[in-house]
Amino acid sequence: MSSSLTGISSMATRALLAELAAAWAQRGGGVSFESVGGVDAAKRVAAGEAFDVVVLASDAIDKLVEAGHALPGSRVDVVRSGVAVAVRERAPRPDIASEAAVRQAVLAARSIGYSTGPSGTALIKLFERWGIAEAVKARLVQARPGVPVASLVASGEAELGVQQLSELLHVPGIEILGPLPEAIQIETIFAAAVCRSSTRVDAARALLAFLAAPETAATKRRHGMEPA
């Protein structure tokens, strides 16, 4: 199999896909992934840009399939990704062990970093449910598309950062407090599909089968995710 497969993904799965692409290459396959903001990735696929596969949050994949930009029946679920909280290295570590503790930590933070992705959308809904959306509105710092929340925390632009655990791991200058408590955990399923523009559909389907295979579970967990 040649190395001509191309893929596009959101930033949340960037490091994972890089490692899985290397493993795929060892099997004689080949794929190169471009990782950008999820909204931008979906727009580029919808615009007909030439990609073989796309990896995004499952609802975004479903919209691409429904609109005819990805092949019907090609979706495979790849990982389940949860959200964690981080602070700057050596900064005070607020308690996040319970829903009430997280709410208090958010109210006490001078600034809260969040993403443009599905975790950010869900976080804003959580603040609304808590009745604190207006109280914290002026302190919210939304990362620009393709920019990890961790970089905002490391620079001091955000005192508290909330994002997919996979995007917080191995980032210098921050400390991960832990995952959100189960009662308010925000879980996103990242899925993959074959793009309508692909000229190598069989090869693309073989790659997606590998991305979802049980043998990739350890790699996914190493990147802070769980097999879907």
Coordinates of C-alpha atoms in Angstrom, one line a residue:
M1 CA 0.0 0.0 0.0
S2 CA 1.4 3.4 -1.0
S3 CA 1.8 6.3 1.3
S4 CA -0.8 8.5 -0.5
L5 CA -3.6 8.4 2.1
T6 CA -4.3 11.7 3.6
G7 CA -6.4 12.6 6.6
I8 CA -7.6 15.6 8.6
S9 CA -8.6 15.7 12.3
S10 CA -9.2 18.1 15.1
M11 CA -6.4 18.9 17.6
A12 CA -7.8 16.5 20.3
T13 CA -6.5 13.4 18.5
R14 CA -3.4 14.9 16.9
A15 CA -0.8 13.0 19.1
L16 CA -2.8 9.8 19.1
L17 CA -3.1 9.8 15.3
A18 CA 0.5 10.5 14.8
E19 CA 1.4 7.4 16.8
L20 CA -1.2 5.2 15.1
A21 CA -0.1 6.4 11.7
A22 CA 3.4 5.2 12.6
A23 CA 2.1 1.8 13.6
W24 CA 0.1 1.7 10.4
A25 CA 3.3 2.4 8.4
Q26 CA 5.0 -0.6 10.1
R27 CA 2.2 -2.7 8.6
G28 CA 3.0 -1.5 5.1
G29 CA 0.4 1.2 5.0
G30 CA 0.8 4.9 5.0
V31 CA -1.2 8.0 6.0
S32 CA -0.4 11.6 6.9
F33 CA -2.8 13.5 9.1
E34 CA -3.2 17.3 9.3
S35 CA -4.6 18.4 12.6
V36 CA -6.5 21.8 12.9
G37 CA -9.4 23.2 14.8
G38 CA -12.4 20.9 14.5
V39 CA -14.7 23.5 12.9
D40 CA -12.1 24.3 10.3
A41 CA -11.5 20.6 9.6
A42 CA -15.2 20.0 9.0
K43 CA -15.5 23.1 6.7
R44 CA -12.5 21.9 4.6
V45 CA -14.0 18.5 4.1
A46 CA -17.4 20.0 3.3
A47 CA -15.7 22.3 0.8
G48 CA -14.5 19.2 -1.1
E49 CA -10.8 19.5 -0.2
A50 CA -9.1 16.2 -1.1
F51 CA -8.8 14.0 2.0
D52 CA -9.2 10.2 2.3
V53 CA -10.3 10.2 5.9
V54 CA -11.6 12.6 8.5
V55 CA -11.5 12.2 12.3
L56 CA -13.7 14.5 14.4
A57 CA -16.2 14.5 17.2
S58 CA -18.9 11.9 16.3
D59 CA -21.7 14.6 15.8
A60 CA -19.5 16.4 13.3
I61 CA -18.8 13.2 11.5
D62 CA -22.6 12.4 11.3
K63 CA -23.2 15.9 9.8
L64 CA -20.6 15.3 7.1
V65 CA -22.2 11.9 6.3
E66 CA -25.7 13.4 6.2
A67 CA -24.6 16.2 3.9
G68 CA -22.9 13.7 1.6
H69 CA -19.3 14.9 2.3
A70 CA -18.4 11.5 3.9
L71 CA -19.4 8.1 2.7
P72 CA -22.6 6.5 4.3
G73 CA -21.8 3.5 6.4
S74 CA -18.1 4.4 6.7
R75 CA -18.2 5.9 10.2
V76 CA -16.2 4.0 12.9
D77 CA -15.9 5.1 16.5
V78 CA -12.2 5.5 17.5
V79 CA -12.0 6.8 21.1
R80 CA -13.9 8.2 24.0
S81 CA -12.2 11.3 25.4
G82 CA -12.9 12.9 28.8
V83 CA -12.2 16.3 30.1
A84 CA -9.7 17.3 32.8
V85 CA -8.7 20.5 34.6
A86 CA -5.2 22.0 34.7
V87 CA -3.4 25.0 36.4
R88 CA -0.1 26.6 35.8
E89 CA 3.0 24.8 37.1
R90 CA 3.5 25.5 40.8
A91 CA 0.3 27.4 41.1
P92 CA -2.2 26.7 43.9
R93 CA -4.2 23.5 43.3
P94 CA -7.9 23.9 43.9
D95 CA -10.0 21.0 44.9
I96 CA -12.0 19.4 42.0
A97 CA -13.0 16.2 43.8
S98 CA -16.7 16.9 43.6
E99 CA -19.2 18.9 41.5
A100 CA -19.5 21.5 44.2
A101 CA -15.8 21.8 44.5
V102 CA -15.4 22.4 40.7
R103 CA -18.1 25.0 40.8
Q104 CA -16.3 26.8 43.6
A105 CA -13.0 26.6 41.8
V106 CA -14.5 28.1 38.7
L107 CA -16.1 30.9 40.7
A108 CA -12.8 31.6 42.4
A109 CA -10.6 31.6 39.3
R110 CA -9.5 34.9 37.9
S111 CA -9.7 33.4 34.4
I112 CA -11.0 30.1 32.9
G113 CA -9.6 28.7 29.6
Y114 CA -11.8 26.6 27.4
S115 CA -11.9 25.3 23.9
T116 CA -13.8 25.9 20.7
G117 CA -14.5 22.2 20.5
P118 CA -17.3 20.1 21.9
S119 CA -15.9 20.2 25.5
G120 CA -16.0 24.0 25.4
T121 CA -19.6 24.0 24.3
A122 CA -20.6 21.5 27.0
L123 CA -18.7 23.5 29.6
I124 CA -20.7 26.6 28.9
K125 CA -23.9 24.6 29.2
L126 CA -22.7 23.4 32.6
F127 CA -22.1 26.9 33.8
E128 CA -25.6 27.8 32.6
R129 CA -27.0 24.9 34.5
W130 CA -25.1 26.0 37.6
G131 CA -26.5 29.5 37.2
I132 CA -23.1 31.1 37.0
A133 CA -22.8 31.8 33.3
E134 CA -23.1 35.6 33.7
A135 CA -20.9 35.7 36.8
V136 CA -18.0 34.1 35.0
K137 CA -18.6 35.5 31.4
A138 CA -16.0 38.2 31.6
R139 CA -13.4 35.8 32.9
L140 CA -13.7 33.2 30.2
V141 CA -10.8 32.9 27.8
Q142 CA -11.6 30.8 24.7
A143 CA -8.7 29.3 22.9
R144 CA -8.4 30.2 19.3
P145 CA -9.1 27.3 16.9
G146 CA -6.2 25.0 16.8
V147 CA -4.6 26.5 20.0
P148 CA -4.6 24.2 23.0
V149 CA -6.1 25.5 26.3
A150 CA -2.9 24.2 27.9
S151 CA -0.9 26.9 26.2
L152 CA -3.2 29.5 27.8
V153 CA -2.6 28.0 31.2
A154 CA 1.2 27.7 30.7
S155 CA 1.4 31.4 29.7
G156 CA -0.7 32.6 32.6
E157 CA -3.5 33.8 30.3
A158 CA -5.9 31.4 32.0
E159 CA -5.6 30.5 35.7
L160 CA -7.8 27.4 35.2
G161 CA -7.9 25.3 32.1
V162 CA -10.6 22.8 31.1
Q163 CA -10.1 20.7 28.1
Q164 CA -9.8 17.1 26.8
L165 CA -7.2 15.3 28.9
S166 CA -5.4 14.2 25.7
E167 CA -4.7 17.8 24.9
L168 CA -3.3 18.5 28.4
L169 CA -0.9 15.6 28.7
H170 CA 2.8 16.2 28.2
V171 CA 2.5 19.9 28.0
P172 CA 5.3 21.8 29.8
G173 CA 4.4 24.5 32.2
I174 CA 1.1 23.1 33.5
E175 CA -0.1 20.7 36.2
I176 CA -3.1 18.5 35.6
L177 CA -5.4 18.4 38.6
G178 CA -7.3 15.4 37.3
P179 CA -10.5 14.6 35.4
L180 CA -13.8 16.3 36.0
P181 CA -15.8 14.3 38.6
E182 CA -18.1 11.6 37.1
A183 CA -21.2 13.6 37.9
I184 CA -20.2 16.4 35.5
Q185 CA -17.7 14.6 33.2
I186 CA -17.8 15.7 29.6
E187 CA -17.2 12.8 27.3
T188 CA -16.7 13.1 23.6
I189 CA -16.6 10.2 21.1
F190 CA -14.2 10.8 18.3
A191 CA -15.1 9.0 15.1
A192 CA -13.6 8.6 11.7
A193 CA -15.1 8.3 8.2
V194 CA -14.1 8.0 4.6
C195 CA -14.3 11.3 2.7
R196 CA -16.4 11.6 -0.4
S197 CA -13.3 13.0 -2.2
S198 CA -11.2 9.8 -1.5
T199 CA -10.0 8.0 -4.6
R200 CA -8.8 5.1 -2.5
V201 CA -11.9 4.0 -0.6
D202 CA -10.8 0.4 0.2
A203 CA -7.4 1.6 1.6
A204 CA -9.2 4.2 3.6
R205 CA -11.6 1.7 5.0
A206 CA -8.7 -0.6 6.0
L207 CA -7.1 2.3 7.8
L208 CA -10.3 3.0 9.8
A209 CA -10.6 -0.6 10.7
F210 CA -7.1 -0.5 12.2
L211 CA -7.8 2.8 14.1
A212 CA -10.8 1.0 15.7
A213 CA -9.0 -2.3 16.3
P214 CA -8.6 -3.7 19.8
E215 CA -4.9 -3.8 19.4
T216 CA -4.8 0.0 19.5
A217 CA -6.3 0.2 23.0
A218 CA -3.0 0.6 24.9
T219 CA -1.9 3.4 22.6
K220 CA -5.3 5.2 23.2
R221 CA -5.0 4.9 26.9
R222 CA -1.5 6.2 26.9
H223 CA -2.9 9.4 25.2
G224 CA -5.5 9.8 27.9
M225 CA -8.4 8.3 26.0
E226 CA -10.4 5.1 26.1
P227 CA -11.3 2.8 23.1
A228 CA -14.8 3.6 21.8

